[in-house]
Short mmCIF file of C-alpha atoms in Angstrom, two decimals:
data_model
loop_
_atom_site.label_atom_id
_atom_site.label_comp_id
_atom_site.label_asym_id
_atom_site.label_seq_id
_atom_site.Cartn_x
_atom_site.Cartn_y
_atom_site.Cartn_z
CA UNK Y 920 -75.58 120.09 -2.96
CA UNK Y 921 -72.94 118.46 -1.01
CA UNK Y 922 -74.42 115.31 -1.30
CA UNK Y 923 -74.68 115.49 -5.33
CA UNK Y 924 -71.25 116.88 -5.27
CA UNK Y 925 -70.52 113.27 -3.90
CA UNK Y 926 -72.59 111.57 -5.91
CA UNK Y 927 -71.47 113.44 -9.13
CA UNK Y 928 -68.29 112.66 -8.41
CA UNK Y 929 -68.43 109.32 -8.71
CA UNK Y 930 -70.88 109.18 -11.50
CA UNK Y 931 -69.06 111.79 -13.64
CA UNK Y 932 -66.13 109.26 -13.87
CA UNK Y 933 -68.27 106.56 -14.71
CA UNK Y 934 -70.07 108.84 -17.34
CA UNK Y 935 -66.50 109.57 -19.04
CA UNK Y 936 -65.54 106.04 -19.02
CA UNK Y 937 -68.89 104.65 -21.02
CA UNK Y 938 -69.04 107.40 -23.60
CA UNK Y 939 -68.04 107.15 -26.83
CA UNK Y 940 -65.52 108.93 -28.10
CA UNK Y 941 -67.22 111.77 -29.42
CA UNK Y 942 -68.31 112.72 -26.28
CA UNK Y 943 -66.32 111.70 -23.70
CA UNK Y 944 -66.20 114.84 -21.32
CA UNK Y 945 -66.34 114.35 -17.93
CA UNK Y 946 -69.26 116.19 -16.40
CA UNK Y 947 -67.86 118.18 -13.13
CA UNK Y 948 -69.45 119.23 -10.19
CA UNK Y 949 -68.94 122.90 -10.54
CA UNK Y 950 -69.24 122.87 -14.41
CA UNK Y 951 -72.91 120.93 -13.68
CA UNK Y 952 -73.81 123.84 -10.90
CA UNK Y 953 -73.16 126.05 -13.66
CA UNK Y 954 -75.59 124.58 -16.12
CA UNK Y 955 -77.98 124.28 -13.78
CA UNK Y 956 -77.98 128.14 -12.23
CA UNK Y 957 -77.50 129.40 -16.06
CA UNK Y 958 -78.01 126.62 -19.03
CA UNK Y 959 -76.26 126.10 -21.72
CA UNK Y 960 -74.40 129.61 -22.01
CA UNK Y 961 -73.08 129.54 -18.50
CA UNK Y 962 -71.60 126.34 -18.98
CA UNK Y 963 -69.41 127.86 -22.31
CA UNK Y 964 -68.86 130.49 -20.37
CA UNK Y 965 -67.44 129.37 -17.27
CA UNK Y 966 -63.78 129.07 -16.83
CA UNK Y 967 -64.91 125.61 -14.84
CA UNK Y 968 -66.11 123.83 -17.67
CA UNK Y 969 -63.71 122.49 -20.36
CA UNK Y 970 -64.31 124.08 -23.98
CA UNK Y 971 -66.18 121.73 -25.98
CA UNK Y 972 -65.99 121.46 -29.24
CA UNK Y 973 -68.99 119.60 -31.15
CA UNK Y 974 -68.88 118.49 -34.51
CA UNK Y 975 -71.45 117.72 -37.26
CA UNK Y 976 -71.60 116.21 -40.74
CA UNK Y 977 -73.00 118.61 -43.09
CA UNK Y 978 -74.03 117.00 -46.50
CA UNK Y 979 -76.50 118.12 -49.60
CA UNK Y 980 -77.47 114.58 -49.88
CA UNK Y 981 -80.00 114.35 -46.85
CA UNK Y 982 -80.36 118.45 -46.76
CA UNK Y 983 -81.86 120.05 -49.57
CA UNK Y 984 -81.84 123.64 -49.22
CA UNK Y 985 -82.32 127.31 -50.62
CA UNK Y 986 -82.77 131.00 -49.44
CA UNK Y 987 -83.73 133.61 -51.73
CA UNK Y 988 -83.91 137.35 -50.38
CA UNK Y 989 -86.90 137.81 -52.94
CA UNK Y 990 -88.18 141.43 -52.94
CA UNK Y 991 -86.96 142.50 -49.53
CA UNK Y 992 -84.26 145.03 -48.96
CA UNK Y 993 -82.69 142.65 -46.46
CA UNK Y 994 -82.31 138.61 -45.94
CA UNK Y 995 -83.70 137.84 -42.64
CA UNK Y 996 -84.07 134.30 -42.77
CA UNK Y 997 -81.73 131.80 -41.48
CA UNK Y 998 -81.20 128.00 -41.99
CA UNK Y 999 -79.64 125.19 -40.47
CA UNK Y 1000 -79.58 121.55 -40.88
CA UNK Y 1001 -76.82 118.70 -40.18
CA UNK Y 1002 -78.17 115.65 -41.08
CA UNK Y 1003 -75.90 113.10 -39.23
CA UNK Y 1004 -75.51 114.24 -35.83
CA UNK Y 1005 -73.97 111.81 -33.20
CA UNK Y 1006 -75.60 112.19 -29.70
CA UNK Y 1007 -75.16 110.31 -26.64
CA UNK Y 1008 -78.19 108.12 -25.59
CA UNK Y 1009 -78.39 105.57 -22.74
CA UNK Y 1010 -78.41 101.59 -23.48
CA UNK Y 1011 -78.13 98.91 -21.25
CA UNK Y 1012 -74.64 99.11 -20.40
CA UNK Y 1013 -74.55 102.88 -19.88
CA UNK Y 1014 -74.27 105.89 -22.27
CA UNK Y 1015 -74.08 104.70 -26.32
CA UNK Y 1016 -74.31 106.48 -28.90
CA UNK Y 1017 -77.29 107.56 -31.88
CA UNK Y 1018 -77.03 109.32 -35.27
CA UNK Y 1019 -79.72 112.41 -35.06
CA UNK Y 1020 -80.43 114.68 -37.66
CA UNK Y 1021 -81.42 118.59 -37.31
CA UNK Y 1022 -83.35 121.19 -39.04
CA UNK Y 1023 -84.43 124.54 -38.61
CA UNK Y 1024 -85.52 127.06 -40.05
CA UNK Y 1025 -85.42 130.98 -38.46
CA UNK Y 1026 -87.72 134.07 -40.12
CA UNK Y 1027 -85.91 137.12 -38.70
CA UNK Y 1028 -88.46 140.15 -38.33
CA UNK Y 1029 -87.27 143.90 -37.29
CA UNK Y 1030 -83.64 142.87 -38.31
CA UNK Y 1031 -81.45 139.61 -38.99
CA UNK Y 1032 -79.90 139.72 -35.20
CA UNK Y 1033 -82.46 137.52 -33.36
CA UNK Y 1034 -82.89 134.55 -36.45
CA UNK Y 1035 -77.99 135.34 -36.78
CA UNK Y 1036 -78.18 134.26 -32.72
CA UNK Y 1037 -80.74 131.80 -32.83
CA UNK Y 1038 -78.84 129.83 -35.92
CA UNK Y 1039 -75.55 130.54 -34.47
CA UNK Y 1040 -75.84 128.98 -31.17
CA UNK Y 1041 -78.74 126.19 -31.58
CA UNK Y 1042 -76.60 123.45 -32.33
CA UNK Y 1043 -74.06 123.26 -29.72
CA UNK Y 1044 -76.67 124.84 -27.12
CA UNK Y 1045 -78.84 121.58 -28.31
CA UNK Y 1046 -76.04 119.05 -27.71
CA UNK Y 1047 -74.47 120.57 -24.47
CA UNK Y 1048 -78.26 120.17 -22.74
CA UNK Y 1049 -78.64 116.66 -24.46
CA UNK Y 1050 -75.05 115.75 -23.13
CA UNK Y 1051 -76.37 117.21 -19.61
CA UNK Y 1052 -79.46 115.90 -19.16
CA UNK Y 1053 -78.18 112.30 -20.36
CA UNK Y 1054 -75.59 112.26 -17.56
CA UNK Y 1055 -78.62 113.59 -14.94
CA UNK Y 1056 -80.88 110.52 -15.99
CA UNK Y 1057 -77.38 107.87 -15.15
CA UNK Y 1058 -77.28 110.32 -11.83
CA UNK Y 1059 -80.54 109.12 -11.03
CA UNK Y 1060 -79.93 105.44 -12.20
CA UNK Y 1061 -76.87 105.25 -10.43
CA UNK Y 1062 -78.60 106.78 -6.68
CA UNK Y 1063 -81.53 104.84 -7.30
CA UNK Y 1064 -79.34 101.18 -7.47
CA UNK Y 1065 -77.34 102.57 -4.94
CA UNK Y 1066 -80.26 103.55 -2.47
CA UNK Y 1067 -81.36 100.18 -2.91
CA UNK Y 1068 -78.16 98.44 -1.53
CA UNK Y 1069 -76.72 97.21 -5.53
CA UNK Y 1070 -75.15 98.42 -7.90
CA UNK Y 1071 -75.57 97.74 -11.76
CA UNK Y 1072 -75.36 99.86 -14.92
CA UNK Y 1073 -78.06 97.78 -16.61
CA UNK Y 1074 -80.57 100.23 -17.95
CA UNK Y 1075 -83.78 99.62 -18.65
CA UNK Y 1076 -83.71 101.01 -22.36
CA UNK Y 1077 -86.80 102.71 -23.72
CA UNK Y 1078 -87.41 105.20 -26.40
CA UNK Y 1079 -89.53 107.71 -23.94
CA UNK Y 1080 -86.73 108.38 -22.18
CA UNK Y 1081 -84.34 109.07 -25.15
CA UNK Y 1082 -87.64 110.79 -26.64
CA UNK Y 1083 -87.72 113.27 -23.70
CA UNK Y 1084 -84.16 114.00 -23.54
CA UNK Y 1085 -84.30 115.68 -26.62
CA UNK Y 1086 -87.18 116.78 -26.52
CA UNK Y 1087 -86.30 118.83 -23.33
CA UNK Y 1088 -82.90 119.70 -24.93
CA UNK Y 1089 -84.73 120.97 -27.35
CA UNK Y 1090 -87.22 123.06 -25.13
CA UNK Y 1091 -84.14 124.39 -23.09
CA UNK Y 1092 -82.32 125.49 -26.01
CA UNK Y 1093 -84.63 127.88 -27.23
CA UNK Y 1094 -85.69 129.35 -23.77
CA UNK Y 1095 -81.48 129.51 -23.47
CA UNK Y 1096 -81.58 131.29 -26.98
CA UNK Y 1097 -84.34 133.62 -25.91
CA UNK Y 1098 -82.98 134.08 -22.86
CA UNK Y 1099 -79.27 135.47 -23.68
CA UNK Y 1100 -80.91 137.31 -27.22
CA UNK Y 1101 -82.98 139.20 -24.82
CA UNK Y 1102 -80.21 140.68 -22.99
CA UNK Y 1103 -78.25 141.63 -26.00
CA UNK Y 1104 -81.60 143.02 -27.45
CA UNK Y 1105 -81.87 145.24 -24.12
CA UNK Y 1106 -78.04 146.16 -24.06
CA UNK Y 1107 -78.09 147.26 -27.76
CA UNK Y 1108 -81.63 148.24 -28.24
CA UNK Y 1109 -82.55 145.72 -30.72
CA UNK Y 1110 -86.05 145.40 -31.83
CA UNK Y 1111 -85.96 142.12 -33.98
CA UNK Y 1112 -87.25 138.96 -33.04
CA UNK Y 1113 -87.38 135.33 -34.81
CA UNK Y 1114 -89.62 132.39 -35.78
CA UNK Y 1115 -88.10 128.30 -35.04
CA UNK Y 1116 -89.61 125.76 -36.62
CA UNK Y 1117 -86.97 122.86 -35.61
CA UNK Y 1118 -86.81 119.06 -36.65
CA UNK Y 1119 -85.38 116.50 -35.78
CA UNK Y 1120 -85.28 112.80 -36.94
CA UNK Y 1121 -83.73 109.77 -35.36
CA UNK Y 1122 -84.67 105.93 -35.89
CA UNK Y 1123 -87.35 106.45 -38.19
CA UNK Y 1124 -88.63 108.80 -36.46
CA UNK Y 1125 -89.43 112.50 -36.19
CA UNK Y 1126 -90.24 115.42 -33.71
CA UNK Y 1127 -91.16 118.62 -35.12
CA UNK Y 1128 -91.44 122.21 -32.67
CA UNK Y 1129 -92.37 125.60 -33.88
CA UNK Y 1130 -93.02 129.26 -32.12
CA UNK Y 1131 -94.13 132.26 -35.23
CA UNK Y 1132 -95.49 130.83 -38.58
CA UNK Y 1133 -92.94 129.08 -40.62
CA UNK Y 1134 -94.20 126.13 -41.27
CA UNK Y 1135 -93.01 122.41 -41.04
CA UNK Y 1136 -94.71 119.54 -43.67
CA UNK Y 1137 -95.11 116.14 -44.27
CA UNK Y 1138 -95.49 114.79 -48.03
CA UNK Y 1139 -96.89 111.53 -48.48
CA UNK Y 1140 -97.67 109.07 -51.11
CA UNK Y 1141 -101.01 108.82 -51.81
CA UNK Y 1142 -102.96 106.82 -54.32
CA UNK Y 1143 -106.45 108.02 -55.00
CA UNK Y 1144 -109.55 107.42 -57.51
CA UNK Y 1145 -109.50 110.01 -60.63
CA UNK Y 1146 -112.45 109.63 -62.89
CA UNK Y 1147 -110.15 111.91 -65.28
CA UNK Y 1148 -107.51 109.55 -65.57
CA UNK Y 1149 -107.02 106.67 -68.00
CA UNK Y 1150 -105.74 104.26 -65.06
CA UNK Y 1151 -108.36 105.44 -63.02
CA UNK Y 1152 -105.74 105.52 -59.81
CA UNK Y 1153 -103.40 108.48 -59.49
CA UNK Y 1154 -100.33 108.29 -57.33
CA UNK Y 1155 -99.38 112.13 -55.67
CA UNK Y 1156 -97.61 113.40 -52.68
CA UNK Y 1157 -100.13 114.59 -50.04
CA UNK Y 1158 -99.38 116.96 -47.97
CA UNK Y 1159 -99.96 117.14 -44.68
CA UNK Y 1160 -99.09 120.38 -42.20
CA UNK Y 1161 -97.00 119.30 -39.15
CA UNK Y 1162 -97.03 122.49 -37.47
CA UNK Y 1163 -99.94 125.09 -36.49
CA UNK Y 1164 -99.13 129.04 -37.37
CA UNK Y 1165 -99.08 131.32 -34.15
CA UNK Y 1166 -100.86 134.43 -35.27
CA UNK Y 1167 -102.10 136.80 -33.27
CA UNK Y 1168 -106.00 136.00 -34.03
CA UNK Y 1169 -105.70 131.81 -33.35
CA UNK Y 1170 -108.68 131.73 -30.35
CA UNK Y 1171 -105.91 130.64 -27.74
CA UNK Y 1172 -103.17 133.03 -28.47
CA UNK Y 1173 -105.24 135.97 -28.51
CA UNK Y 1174 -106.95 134.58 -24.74
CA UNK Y 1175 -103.01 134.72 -23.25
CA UNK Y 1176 -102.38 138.25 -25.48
CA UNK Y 1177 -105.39 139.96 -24.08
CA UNK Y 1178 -105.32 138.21 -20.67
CA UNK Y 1179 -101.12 139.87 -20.36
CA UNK Y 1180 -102.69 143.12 -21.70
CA UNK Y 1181 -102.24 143.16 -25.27
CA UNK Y 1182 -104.56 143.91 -28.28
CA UNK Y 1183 -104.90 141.97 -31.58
CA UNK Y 1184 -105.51 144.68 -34.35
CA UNK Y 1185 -105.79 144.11 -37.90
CA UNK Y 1186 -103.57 146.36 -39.79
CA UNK Y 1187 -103.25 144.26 -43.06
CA UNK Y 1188 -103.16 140.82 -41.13
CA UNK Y 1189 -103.58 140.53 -37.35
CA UNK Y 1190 -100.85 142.32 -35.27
CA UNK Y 1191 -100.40 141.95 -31.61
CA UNK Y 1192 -100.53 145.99 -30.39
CA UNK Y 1193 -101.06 146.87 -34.13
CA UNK Y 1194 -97.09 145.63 -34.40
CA UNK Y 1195 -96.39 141.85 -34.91
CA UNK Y 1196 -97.76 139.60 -36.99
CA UNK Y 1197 -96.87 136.30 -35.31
CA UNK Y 1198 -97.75 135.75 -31.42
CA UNK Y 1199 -94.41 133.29 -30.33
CA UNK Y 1200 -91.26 134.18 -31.24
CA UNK Y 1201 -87.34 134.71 -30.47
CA UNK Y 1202 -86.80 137.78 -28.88
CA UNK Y 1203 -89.41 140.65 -29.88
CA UNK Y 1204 -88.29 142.04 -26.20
CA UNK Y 1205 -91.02 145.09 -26.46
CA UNK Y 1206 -94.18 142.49 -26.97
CA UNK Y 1207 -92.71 139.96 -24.31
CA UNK Y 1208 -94.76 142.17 -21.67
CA UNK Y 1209 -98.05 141.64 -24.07
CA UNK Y 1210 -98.14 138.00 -24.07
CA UNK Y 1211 -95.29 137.20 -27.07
CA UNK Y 1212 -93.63 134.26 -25.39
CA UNK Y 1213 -90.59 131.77 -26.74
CA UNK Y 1214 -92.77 128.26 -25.76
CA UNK Y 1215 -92.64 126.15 -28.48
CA UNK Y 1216 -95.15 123.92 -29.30
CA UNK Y 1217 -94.20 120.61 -29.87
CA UNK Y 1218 -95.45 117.44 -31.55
CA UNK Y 1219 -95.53 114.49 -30.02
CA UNK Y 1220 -92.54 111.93 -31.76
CA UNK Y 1221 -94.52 110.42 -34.98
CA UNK Y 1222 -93.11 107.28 -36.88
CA UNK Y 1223 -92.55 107.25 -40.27
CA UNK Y 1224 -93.93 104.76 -43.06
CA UNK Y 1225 -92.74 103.65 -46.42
CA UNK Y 1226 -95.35 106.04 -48.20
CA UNK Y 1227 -93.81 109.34 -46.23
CA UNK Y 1228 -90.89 110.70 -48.37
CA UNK Y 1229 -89.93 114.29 -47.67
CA UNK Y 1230 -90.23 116.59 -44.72
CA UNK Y 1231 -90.25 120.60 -45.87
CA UNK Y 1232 -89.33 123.10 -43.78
CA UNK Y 1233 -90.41 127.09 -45.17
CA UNK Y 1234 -90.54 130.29 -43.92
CA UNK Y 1235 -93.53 132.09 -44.48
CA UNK Y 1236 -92.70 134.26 -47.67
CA UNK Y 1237 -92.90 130.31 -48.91
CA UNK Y 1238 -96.47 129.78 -48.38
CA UNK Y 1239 -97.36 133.73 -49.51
CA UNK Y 1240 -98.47 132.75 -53.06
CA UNK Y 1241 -98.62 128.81 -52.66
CA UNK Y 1242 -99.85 126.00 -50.50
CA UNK Y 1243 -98.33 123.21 -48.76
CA UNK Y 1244 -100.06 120.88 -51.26
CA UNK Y 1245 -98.06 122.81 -54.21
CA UNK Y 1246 -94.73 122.42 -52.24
CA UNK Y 1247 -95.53 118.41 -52.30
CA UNK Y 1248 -96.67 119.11 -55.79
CA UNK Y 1249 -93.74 120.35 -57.07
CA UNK Y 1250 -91.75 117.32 -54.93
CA UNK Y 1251 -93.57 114.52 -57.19
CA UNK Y 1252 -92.23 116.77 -60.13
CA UNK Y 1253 -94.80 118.81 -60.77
CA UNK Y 1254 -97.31 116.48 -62.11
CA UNK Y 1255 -100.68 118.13 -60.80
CA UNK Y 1256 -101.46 119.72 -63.85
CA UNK Y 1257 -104.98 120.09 -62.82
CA UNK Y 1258 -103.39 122.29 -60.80
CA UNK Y 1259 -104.74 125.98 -60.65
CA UNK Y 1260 -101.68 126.87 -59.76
CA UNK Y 1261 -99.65 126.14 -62.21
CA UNK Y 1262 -96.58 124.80 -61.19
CA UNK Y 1263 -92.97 125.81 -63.21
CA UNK Y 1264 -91.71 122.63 -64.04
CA UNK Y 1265 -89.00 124.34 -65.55
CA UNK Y 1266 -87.43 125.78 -62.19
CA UNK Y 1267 -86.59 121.38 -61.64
CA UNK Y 1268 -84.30 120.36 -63.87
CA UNK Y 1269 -82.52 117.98 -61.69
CA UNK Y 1270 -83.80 116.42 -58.02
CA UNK Y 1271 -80.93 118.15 -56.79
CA UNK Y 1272 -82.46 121.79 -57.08
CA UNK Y 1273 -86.07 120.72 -55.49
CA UNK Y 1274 -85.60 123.35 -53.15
CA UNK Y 1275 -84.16 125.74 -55.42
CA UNK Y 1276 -87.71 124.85 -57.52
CA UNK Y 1277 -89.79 125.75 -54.68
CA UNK Y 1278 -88.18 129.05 -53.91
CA UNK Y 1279 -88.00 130.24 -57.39
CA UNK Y 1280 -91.78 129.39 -57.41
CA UNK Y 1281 -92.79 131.06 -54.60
CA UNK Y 1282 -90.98 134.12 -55.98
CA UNK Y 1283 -92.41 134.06 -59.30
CA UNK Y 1284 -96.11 134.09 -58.47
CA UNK Y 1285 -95.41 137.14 -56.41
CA UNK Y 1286 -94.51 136.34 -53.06
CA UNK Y 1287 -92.98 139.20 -51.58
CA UNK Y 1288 -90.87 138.09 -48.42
CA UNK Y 1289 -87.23 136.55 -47.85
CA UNK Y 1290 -88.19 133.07 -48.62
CA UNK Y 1291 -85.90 129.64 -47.30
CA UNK Y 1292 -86.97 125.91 -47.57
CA UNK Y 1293 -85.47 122.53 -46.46
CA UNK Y 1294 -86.08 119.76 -48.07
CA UNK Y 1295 -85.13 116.34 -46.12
CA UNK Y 1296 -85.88 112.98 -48.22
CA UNK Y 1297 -87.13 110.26 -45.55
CA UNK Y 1298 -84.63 107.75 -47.08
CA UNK Y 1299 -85.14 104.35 -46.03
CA UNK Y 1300 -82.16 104.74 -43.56
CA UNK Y 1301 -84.38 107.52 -41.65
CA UNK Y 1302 -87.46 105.16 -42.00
CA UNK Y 1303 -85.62 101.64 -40.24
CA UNK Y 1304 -85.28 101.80 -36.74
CA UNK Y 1305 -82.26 100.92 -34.88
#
């Protein structure tokens, strides 16, 4: 430790100097011992680490959203989603700077406390560990040139490694969330416990995670054959899932329930111990001991194409009563009258309200759970790379 105290040193003043301005903090020794013995909520809570203050542009034009507490007593759901985010990422000369955007959404269960933390805190946990773990990869630059007798700050620049810094910033913040919920849960004998199904989208590209059964989508323009139709070709959005549900009864999640000592019963829809009816999730403190862990699952960074134009996030009360091929539906404006379904064209009046239309569809054919979409249009500024 002595050694990186040395080394961090130096480095943290070099770090400072290259930032930009929106996050030039110098990284200390003992504030960087702190993060590492306790993540993200030691570091705002230690008197060694300067108070940090992030910031985010919040706009309806790239975030499309609506909740609805539909025919619950209570609204458990939770949404977040700041669509121009500036993050530091390292270019040749040293730490730059990237616009990232974020959205999540969180399906409270047992009470709003786990999916209130969870929305609270995942932005600036997000940010600190991208912050630290960007200043831990010009650490390792720096040692490495230095090791070798030279000294440069010429990075070799590759998306991978900007790729796995948030992807691990992502990773950590939700094992931080988890972590610090827990403990609250035990001091205050909380029961409730939270879905995450995050985005994020930089460069024309996007990374989706998830842990419970909201559900992330892709819709996509798609021009097929239709016998039916005068033209012959038909133009729709297709939809295409991003994320896989975690219930209880999915071959692999029941192995790790049963192998921790936990039963999958069906009491309506599969329940781990006859209780919950997702098998990853936020908090759930009383299941952790059955196999309920807080690992997301992540997919891999996909690029997107001219034909890809909106990403939906939903909780589950979304896709109750409809499928993700009526949410793209009702995206193209509600055109598939073939349809069984029958989608209300008259809950669109404007693009503005998309989401509004889905959630006022999902309620009217019956669904009977909180309900909360995002809709993010993958405008050509998401689909250039930079």
């Amino acid at each position: 430790m002595a050694e990186f105290a040395m080394e961090g040193e130096k480095v943290a003043l070099l770090f400072g100097a290259f930032l930009c301005s929106s996050y030039a903090y110098e990284v200390s020794v003992s504030c960087m011992i702190a993060y590492d013995e306790g993540g993200a909520s030691a570091v705002f809570d230690s008197p060694e680490c300067p108070q940090w203050e992030f910031s985010a542009a919040i706009g309806t034009d790239n975030c499309l959203v609506a909740t609805h507490q539909g025919r619950r007593k209570y609204q458990e759901d939770r949404i977040i989603c700041y669509p121009r985010v500036i993050v530091p990422v390292l270019g040749e000369d040293g730490p730059n700077e990237a616009s990232l955007g974020i959205a999540a959404v969180f399906d409270g269960h047992g009470g709003k406390e786990a999916s209130e933390k969870a929305s609270q805190k995942f932005l600036d946990y997000f940010l600190l560990h991208v912050v630290f773990n960007t200043y831990k990869k010009l650490f390792s630059h720096s040692k490495e040139h230095e090791e070798a007798g030279q000294y440069s700050l010429k990075f070799k620049v590759d998306e991978e490694s900007t790729h796995g810094i948030l992807e691990k910033a992502f990773l950590r913040t939700i094992q931080d969330i988890d972590s610090e919920f827990s403990q609250e849960a035990l001091n205050n004998d909380y029961i409730s416990g939270s879905t995450a199904t995050v985005v994020l989208w930089m460069s024309g590209q996007i990374l989706v995670g998830n842990l419970g059964d909201s559900k992330a989508l892709l819709c996509s323009r798609r021009t097929h054959f239709d016998q039916d139709s005068e033209d012959n070709l038909v133009t729709r959005l297709q939809a295409e899932e991003l994320t896989r549900d975690h219930h209880p009864d999915r071959d692999d999640e029941k192995v790790r329930i049963e192998a921790a000592g936990g039963v999958v019963l069906v009491i309506g829809v599969p329940r781990v111990n006859g209780i919950l009816a997702v098998s990853r999730s936020i908090g759930d403190i009383r299941l952790k001991r059955y196999g309920v862990i807080a690992e997301p699952e992540v997919m891999s960074w996909r690029h997107l194409t001219t034909d890809d134009c909106y990403v939906v996030i939903g909780s589950d009360g979304i896709f109750e009563r409809m499928s993700p091929q009526d949410v793209c539906d009702i995206l193209h404006g509600g055109n598939a009258k073939e349809n069984a379904t029958s989608i209300d064209s008259s809950f669109c009046p404007s693009s503005s309200s998309l989401a509004d239309c889905i959630v006022q569809n999902a309620f009217s054919k019956g669904s009977s759970d909180n309900l909360s979409v995002i809709v993010i249009p993958m405008t050509m500024e998401h689909k250039e790379q930079t």
